[in-house]
Coordinates of C-alpha atoms in Angstrom, one line a residue:
X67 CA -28.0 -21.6 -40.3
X68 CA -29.3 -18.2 -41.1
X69 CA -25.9 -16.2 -40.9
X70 CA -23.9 -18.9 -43.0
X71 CA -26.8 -18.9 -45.6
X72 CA -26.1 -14.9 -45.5
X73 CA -22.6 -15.5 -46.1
X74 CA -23.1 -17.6 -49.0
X75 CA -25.2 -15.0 -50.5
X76 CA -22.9 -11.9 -49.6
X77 CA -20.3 -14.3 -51.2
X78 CA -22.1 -14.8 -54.6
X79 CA -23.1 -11.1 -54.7
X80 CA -19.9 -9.9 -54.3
X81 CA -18.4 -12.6 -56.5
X82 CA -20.8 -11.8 -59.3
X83 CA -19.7 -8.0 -59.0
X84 CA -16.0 -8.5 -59.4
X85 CA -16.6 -11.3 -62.0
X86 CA -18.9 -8.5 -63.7
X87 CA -15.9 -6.3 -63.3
X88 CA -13.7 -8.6 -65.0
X89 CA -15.7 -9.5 -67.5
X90 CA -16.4 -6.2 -68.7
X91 CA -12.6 -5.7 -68.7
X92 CA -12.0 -8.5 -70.5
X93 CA -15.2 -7.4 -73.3
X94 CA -13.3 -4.3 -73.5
X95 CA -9.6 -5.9 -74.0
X96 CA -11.0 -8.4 -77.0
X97 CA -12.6 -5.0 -78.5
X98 CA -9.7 -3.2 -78.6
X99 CA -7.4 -6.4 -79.6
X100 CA -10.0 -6.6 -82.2
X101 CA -10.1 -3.2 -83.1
X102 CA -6.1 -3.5 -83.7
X103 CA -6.4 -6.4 -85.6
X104 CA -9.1 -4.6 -88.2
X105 CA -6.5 -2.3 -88.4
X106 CA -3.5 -4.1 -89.1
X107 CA -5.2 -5.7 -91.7
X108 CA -6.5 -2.7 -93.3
X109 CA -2.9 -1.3 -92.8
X110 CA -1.8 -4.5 -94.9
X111 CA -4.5 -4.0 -97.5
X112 CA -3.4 -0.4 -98.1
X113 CA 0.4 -1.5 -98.4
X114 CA -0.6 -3.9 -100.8
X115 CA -2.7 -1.7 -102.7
X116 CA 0.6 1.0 -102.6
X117 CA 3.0 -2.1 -103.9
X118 CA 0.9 -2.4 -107.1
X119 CA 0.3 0.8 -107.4
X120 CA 4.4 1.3 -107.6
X121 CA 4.5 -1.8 -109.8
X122 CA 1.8 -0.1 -112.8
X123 CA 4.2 3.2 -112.3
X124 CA 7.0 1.0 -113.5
X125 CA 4.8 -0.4 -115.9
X126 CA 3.6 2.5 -117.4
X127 CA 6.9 4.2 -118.2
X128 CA 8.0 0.7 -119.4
X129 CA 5.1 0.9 -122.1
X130 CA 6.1 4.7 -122.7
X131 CA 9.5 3.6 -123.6
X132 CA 7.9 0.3 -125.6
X133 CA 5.6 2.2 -127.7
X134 CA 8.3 5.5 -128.8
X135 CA 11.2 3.3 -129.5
X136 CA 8.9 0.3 -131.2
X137 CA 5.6 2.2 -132.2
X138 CA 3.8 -0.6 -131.6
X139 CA -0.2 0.0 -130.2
X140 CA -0.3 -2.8 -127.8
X141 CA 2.1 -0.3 -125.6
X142 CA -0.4 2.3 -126.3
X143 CA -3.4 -0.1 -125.0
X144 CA -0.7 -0.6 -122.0
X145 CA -0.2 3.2 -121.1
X146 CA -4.2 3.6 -121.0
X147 CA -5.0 0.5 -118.5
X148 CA -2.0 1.6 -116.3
X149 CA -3.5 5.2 -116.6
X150 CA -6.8 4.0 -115.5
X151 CA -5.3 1.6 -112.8
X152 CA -3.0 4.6 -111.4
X153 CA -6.4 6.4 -111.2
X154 CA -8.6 3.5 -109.4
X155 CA -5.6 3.2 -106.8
X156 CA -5.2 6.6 -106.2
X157 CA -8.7 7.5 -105.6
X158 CA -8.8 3.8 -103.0
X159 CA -6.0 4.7 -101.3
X160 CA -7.3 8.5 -100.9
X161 CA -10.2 7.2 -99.4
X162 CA -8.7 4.4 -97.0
X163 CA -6.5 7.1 -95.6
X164 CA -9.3 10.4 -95.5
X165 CA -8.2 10.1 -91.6
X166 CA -4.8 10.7 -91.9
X167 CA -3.6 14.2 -92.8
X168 CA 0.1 13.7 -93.6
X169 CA -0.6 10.3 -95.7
X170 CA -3.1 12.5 -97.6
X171 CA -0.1 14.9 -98.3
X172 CA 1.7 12.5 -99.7
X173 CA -0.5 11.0 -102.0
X174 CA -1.6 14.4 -103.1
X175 CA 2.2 14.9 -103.8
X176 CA 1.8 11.8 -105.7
X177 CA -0.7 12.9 -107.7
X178 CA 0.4 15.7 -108.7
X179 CA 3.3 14.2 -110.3
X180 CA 1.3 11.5 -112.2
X181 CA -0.4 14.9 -113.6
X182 CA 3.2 16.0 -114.9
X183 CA 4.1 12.4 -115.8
X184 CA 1.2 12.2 -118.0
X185 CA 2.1 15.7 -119.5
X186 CA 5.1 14.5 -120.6
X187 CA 4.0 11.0 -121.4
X188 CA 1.3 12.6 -124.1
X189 CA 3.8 15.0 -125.4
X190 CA 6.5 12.3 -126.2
X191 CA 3.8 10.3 -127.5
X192 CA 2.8 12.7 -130.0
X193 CA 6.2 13.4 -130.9
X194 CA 7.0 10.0 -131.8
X195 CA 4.0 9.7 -133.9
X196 CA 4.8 13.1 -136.0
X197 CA 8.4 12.8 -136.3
X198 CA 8.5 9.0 -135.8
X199 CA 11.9 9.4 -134.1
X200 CA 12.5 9.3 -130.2
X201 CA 12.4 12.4 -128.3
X202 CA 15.4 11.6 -125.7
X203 CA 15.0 14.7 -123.4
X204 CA 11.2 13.3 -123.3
X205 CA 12.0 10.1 -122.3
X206 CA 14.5 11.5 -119.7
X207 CA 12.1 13.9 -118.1
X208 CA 9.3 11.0 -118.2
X209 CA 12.1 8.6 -116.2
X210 CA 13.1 11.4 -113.9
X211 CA 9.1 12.2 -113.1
X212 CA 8.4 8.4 -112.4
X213 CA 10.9 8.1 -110.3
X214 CA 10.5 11.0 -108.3
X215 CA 6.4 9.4 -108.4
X216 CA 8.2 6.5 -107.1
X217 CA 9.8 8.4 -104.1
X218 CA 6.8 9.9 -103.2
X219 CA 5.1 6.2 -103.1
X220 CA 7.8 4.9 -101.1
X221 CA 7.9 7.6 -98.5
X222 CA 4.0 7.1 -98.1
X223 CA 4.9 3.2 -98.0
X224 CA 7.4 3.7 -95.2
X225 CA 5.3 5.5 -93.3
X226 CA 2.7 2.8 -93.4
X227 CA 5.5 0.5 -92.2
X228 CA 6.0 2.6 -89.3
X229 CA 2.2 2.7 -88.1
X230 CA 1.8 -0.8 -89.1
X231 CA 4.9 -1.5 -86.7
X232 CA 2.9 0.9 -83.9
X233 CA -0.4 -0.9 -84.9
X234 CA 1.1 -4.8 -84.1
X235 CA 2.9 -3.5 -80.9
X236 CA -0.2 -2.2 -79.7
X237 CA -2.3 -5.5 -80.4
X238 CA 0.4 -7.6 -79.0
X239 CA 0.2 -5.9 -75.8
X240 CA -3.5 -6.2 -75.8
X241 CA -3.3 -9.6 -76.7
X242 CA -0.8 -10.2 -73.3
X243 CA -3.5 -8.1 -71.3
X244 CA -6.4 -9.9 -72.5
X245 CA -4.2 -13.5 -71.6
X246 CA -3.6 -12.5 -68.5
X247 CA -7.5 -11.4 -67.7
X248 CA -8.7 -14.5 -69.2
X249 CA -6.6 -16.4 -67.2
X250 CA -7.3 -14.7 -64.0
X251 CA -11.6 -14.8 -65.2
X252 CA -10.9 -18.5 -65.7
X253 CA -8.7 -18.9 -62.2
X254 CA -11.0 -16.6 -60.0
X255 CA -14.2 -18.8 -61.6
X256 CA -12.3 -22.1 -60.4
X257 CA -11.5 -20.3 -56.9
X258 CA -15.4 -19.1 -57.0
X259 CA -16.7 -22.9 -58.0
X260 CA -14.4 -24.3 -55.0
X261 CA -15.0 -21.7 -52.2
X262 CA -19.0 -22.1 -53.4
X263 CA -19.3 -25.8 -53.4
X264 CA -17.4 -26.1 -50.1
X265 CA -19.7 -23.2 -48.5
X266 CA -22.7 -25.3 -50.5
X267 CA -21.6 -28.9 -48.9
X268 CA -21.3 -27.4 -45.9
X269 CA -24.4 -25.6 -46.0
X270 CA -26.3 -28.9 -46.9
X271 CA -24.7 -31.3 -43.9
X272 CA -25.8 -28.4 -41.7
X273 CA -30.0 -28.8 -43.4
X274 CA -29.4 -32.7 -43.6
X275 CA -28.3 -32.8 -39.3
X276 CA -31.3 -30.1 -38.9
X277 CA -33.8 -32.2 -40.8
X278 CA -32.2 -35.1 -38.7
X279 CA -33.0 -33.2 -35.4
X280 CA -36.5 -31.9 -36.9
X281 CA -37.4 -35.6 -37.9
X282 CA -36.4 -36.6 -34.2
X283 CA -37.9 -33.9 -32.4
X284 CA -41.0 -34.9 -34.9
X285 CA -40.9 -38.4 -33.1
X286 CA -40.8 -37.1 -30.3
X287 CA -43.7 -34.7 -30.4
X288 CA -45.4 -37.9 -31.8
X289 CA -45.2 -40.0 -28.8
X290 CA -45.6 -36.8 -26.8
X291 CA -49.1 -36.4 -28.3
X292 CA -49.8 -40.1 -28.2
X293 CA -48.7 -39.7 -24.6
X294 CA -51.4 -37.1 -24.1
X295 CA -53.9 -38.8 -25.8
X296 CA -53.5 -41.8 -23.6
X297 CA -53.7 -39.4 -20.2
X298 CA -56.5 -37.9 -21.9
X299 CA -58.7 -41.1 -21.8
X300 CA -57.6 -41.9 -18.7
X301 CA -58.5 -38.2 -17.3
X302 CA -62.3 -39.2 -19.1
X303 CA -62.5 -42.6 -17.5
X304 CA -60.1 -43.8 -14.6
X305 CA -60.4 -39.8 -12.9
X306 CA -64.0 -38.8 -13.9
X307 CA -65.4 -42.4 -12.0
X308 CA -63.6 -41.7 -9.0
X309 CA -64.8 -37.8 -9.0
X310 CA -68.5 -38.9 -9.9
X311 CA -68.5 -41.3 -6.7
X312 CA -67.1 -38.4 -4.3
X313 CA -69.9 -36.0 -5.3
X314 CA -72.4 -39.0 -5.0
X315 CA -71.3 -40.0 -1.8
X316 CA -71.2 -36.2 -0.8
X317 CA -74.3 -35.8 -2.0
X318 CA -76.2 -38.9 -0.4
X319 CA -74.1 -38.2 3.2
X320 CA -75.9 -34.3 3.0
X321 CA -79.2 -35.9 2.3
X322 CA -79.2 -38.8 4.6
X323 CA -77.5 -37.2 7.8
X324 CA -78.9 -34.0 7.8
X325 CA -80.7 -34.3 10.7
X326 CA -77.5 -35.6 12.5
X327 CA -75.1 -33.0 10.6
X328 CA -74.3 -29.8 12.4
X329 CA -73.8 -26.4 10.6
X330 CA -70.2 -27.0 10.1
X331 CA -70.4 -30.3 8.8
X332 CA -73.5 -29.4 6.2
X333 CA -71.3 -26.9 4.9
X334 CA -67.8 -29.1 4.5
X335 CA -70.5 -31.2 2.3
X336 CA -71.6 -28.6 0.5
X337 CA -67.7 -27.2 -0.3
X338 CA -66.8 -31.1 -1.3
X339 CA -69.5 -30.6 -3.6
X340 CA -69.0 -27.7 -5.0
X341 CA -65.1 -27.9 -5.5
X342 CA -66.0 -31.9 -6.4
X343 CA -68.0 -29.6 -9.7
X344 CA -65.4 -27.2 -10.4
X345 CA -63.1 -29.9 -10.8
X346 CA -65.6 -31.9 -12.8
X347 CA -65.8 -29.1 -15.2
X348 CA -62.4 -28.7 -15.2
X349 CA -61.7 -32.4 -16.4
X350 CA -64.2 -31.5 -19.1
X351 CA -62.7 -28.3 -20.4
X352 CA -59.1 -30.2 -21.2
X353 CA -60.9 -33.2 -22.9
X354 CA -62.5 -30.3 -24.8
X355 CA -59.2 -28.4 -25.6
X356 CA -57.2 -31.8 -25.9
X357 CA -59.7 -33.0 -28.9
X358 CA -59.2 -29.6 -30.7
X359 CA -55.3 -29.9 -30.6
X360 CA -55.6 -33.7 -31.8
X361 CA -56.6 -32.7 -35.4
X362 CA -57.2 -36.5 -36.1
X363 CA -60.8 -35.8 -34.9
X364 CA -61.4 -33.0 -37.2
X365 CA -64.5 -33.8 -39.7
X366 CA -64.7 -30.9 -42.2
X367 CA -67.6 -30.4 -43.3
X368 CA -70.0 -27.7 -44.3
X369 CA -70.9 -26.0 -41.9
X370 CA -73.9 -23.6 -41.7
X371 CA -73.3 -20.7 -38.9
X372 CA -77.2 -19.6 -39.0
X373 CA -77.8 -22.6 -38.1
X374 CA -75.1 -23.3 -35.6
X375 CA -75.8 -20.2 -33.7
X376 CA -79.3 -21.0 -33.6
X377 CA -78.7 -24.2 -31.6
X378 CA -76.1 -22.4 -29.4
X379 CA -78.6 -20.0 -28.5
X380 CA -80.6 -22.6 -27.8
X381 CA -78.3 -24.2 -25.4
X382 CA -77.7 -20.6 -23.9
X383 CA -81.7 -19.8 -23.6
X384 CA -82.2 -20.5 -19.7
X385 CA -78.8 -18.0 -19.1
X386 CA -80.2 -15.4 -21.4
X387 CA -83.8 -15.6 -19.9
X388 CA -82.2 -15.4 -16.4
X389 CA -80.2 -12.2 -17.6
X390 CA -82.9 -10.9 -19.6
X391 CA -79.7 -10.8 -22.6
X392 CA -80.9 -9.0 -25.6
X393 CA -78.9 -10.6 -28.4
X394 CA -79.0 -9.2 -32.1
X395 CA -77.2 -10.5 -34.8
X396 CA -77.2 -10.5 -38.8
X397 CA -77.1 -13.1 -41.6
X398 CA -73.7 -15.2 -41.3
X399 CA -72.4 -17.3 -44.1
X400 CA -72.0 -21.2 -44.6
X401 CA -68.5 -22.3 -44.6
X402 CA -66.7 -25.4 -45.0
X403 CA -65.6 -26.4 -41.2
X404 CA -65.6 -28.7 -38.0
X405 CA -69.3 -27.9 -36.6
X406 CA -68.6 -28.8 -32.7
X407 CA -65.7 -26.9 -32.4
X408 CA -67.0 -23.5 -33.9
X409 CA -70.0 -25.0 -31.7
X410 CA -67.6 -24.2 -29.0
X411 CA -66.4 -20.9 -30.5
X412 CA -69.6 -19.6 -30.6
X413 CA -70.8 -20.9 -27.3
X414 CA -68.1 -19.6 -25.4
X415 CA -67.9 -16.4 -26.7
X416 CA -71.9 -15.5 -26.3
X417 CA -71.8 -17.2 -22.8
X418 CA -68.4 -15.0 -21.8
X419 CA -70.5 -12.0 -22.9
X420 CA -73.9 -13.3 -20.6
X421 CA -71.4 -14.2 -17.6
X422 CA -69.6 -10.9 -17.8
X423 CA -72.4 -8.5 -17.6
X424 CA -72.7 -5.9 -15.5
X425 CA -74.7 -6.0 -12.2
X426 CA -78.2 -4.5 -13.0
X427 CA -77.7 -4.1 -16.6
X428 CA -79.5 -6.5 -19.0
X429 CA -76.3 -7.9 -21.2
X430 CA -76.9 -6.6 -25.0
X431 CA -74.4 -8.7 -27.3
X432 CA -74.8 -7.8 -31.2
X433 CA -73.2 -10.4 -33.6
X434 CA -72.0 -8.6 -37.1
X435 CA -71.0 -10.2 -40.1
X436 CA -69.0 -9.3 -43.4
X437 CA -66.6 -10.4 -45.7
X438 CA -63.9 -8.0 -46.8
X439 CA -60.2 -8.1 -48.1
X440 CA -57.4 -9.2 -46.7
X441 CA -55.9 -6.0 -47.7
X442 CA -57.9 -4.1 -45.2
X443 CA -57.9 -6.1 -42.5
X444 CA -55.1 -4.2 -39.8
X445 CA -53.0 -4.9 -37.1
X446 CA -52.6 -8.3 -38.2
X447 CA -49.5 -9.0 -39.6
X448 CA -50.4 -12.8 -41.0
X449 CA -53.8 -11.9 -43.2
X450 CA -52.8 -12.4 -46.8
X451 CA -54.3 -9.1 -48.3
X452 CA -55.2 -11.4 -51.5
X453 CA -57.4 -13.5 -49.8
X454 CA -60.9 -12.6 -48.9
X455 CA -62.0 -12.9 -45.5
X456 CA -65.5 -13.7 -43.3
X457 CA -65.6 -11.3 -40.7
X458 CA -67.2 -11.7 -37.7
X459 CA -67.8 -9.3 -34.6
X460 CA -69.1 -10.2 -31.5
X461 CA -69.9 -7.7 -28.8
X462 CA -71.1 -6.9 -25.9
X463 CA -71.9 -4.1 -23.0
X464 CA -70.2 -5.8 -20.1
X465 CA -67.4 -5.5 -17.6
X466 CA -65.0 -5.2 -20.2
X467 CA -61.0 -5.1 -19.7
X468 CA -58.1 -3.2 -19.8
X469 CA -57.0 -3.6 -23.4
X470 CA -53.2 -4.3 -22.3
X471 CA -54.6 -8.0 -21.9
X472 CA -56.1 -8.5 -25.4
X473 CA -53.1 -11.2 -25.9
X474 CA -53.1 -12.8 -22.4
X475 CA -56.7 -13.6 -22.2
X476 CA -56.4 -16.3 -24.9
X477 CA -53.7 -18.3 -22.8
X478 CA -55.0 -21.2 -21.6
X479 CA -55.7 -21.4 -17.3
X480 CA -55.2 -17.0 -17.8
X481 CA -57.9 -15.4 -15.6
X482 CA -58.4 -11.9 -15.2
X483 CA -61.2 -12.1 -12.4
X484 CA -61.2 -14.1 -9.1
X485 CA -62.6 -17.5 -9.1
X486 CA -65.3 -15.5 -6.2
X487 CA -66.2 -12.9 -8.8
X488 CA -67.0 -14.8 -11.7
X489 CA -66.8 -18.9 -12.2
X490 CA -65.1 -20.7 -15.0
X491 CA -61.6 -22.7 -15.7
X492 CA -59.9 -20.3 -17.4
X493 CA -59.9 -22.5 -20.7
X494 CA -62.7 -20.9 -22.4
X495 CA -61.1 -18.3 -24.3
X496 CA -57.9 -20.6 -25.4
X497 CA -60.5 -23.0 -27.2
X498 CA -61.5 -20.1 -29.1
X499 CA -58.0 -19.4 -30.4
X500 CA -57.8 -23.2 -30.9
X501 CA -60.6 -23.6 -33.3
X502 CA -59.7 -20.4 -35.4
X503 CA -56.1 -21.4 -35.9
X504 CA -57.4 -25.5 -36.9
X505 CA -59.8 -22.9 -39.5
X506 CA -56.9 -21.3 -40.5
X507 CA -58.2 -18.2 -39.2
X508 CA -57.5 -15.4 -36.9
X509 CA -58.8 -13.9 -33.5
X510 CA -58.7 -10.7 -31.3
X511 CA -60.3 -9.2 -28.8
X512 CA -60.7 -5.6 -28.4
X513 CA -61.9 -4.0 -24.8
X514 CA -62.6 -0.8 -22.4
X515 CA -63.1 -1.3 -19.0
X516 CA -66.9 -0.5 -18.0
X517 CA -67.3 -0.4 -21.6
X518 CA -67.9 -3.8 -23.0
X519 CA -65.8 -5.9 -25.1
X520 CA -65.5 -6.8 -28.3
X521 CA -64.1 -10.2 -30.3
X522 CA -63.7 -9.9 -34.1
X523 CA -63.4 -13.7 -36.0
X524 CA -61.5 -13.6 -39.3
X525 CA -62.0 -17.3 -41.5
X526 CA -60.5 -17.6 -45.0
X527 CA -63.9 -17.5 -47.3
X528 CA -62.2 -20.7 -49.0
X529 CA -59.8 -22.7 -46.7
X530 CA -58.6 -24.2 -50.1
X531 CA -57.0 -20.9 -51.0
X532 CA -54.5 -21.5 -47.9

């Protein structure tokens, strides 16, 4: 599930890359094709402004020849507007081209002969006002000039032609380009939608037959537990009767034919009884742990630790007095919680630390308390450094042990001692994990041989915040 939810995503990463790609080559196609088109149509604008400007040439020499061969003013109001259209064109036309060098040539060319035009223009028109005759040569020489003003206006027309030619072949091409990378954006997207909603489908039927197979194993587990619940009461009734009546009957066969009994017998009683116990505490250990994992019984409620230490202590008073245990410990906190099991977390740990002691040494078990930051909690990858956290220490000057079996020792039935050395089920420890985890917590243990050991509680200050 895991690799073909990494394919999907290496296949919308690199998809998203080359459609990027694309995209950016397709940005950069409609900018140029617009680019071209902005010029074409300032290429059209000029040749347009170049046709009138040709057209008031002709115009003006026509109202030159109006006015000397009529002397009529309206030809005279004629010569001055063409003059000052000539003029406004000119300068346009010198400005839309400024970037090309040869077109400027060739205006200025133009220019120049509209000077000389003019010249003659003014002189004829004086003429015909002094002499009120034509001046032919005039009039020939003002023909000549416009049409060589003319020539020049063409030429700078046909060159216009030429890059407005250049300018359309150039947009056309980037018209085909941008075509044919829209059409392979819009084919590759289609391909992409495909390829991802197939990978997608597929993706799903593979979550919905998972979640099928959860949901079963789920029923499963279910019954399991209900299963365990059931051997559970049976363990506390049906096995514990039978067990209670072989320790009586052992009991009452010591005490009635003692006298009878020979040394041998006395002490087969005595090991019926005693492994009749271990068993009976045995028994009593798994209802224990089997009530922590059923969190059905779980009562939250708030839970004062002063308190509940005090009365573990309590329970623990005729071990301690026997041991001559000095036990110090601070202020702890009140938390929201199931009060027997940390009952049991407490009582397990303490009595751990009492049963573990060292031969002639009075046990001395100091319980600390603070509440720090996740952040700086270590070595435990699951604390949310966000979150605050109660710490608790509990330790001891006992046996200790080697530190290598800091993660073993909270497996249930794990024993690192012989039954001989030191008695117990091996279940102790693994009720202690239990009841952290149901608190959303965390344990560890810390150790040196000969040099005590040390357990360290962490519980969410709020469980809410989980």
């Amino acid at each position: 599930m895991y690799n073909s939810l990494r394919n999907v995503v290496i296949l919308f990463a690199g998809s998203i890359v080359l459609l990027g790609m694309l995209s950016f080559s397709a940005y950069h196609e409609v900018r140029e094709s617009l680019e071209y088109a902005r010029s074409v149509e300032r290429m059209h604008v000029i040749q347009h402004e170049a046709e009138q400007l040709g057209a008031t040439v002709k115009e003006l020499e026509n109202s030159h020849k109006g006015y000397v061969y009529k002397h009529e003013s309206q030809y005279l109001n004629l010569i001055f507007a063409c003059k000052e259209q000539i003029i406004r064109l000119l300068t346009t036309l010198q400005q839309r081209v400024k970037d090309n060098e040869s077109q400027l040539l060739r205006l200025e060319a133009f220019k120049r002969g509209f000077r000389r035009h003019i010249a003659i223009l003014n002189s004829s028109i004086r003429y015909a006002r002094a002499e009120e005759k034509v001046d032919e040569i005039a009039v020939s020489k003002s023909q000549i000039q416009a049409n060589q003003m003319l020539r020049d206006l063409s030429s700078f027309q046909n060159y216009q032609k030429q890059l407005l030619s250049v300018r359309g072949m150039q947009k056309d091409q980037t018209d085909n380009q941008m075509s044919r990378k829209m059409f392979l954006f819009a084919l590759f997207t289609v391909i992409l939608l495909l390829v991802s909603f197939g990978l997608i489908f597929s993706e799903l039927r593979k979550r919905i037959t998972f979640q099928d197979e959860l949901e079963r194993k789920i029923e499963e587990l279910k019954r399991s537990n209900s299963e365990l619940e059931q051997f559970a009461y049976v363990a506390s009734h049906d096995m514990q009767e039978p067990l209670r009546k072989i320790r009586a009957f052992s009991d009452m066969l010591l005490i009635r034919q003692r006298a009878v009994l020979n040394e041998d017998g006395k002490s087969t009683l005595q090991k019926i009884a005693k492994s009749s116990e271990r068993l009976q505490n045995l028994i009593n250990d798994l209802l224990a742990f089997s009530r922590l994992v059923n969190k059905n019984a779980q009562n939250v409620e708030t839970v004062s630790l002063d308190v509940l230490l005090s009365d573990v202590l309590k329970d623990l008073s005729i071990l301690t007095i026997e041991k001559n245990a000095i036990i110090e410990y601070d202020h702890l906190p009140t938390i929201s919680g199931v009060n027997f099991q940390l009952h049991q977390l407490f009582l397990n740990l303490i009595s751990n630390a009492l049963k573990f002691s060292k031969n002639g040494i009075a046990p001395h078990i100091t319980i600390r308390y603070r509440l720090l930051l996740g952040s700086k909690i270590f070595n435990i990858p699951e604390v949310k450094p966000f979150l605050t956290y109660h710490e608790i220490t509990i330790s001891d000057n006992g046996i200790g042990f080697e530190q290598e079996y800091a993660d073993k020792i909270f497996m249930i039935f794990q024993r690192l001692h012989a039954k001989s050395q030191f008695e117990g089920t091996g279940i102790g420890l693994a009720v202690c994990k239990r009841v952290v985890t149901n608190h959303n917590g965390y344990i560890k243990a810390e150790s040196v041989p000969n040099h005590g050991a040390t357990f360290t509680i962490y519980l969410p200050n709020n469980r809410n915040e989980e």
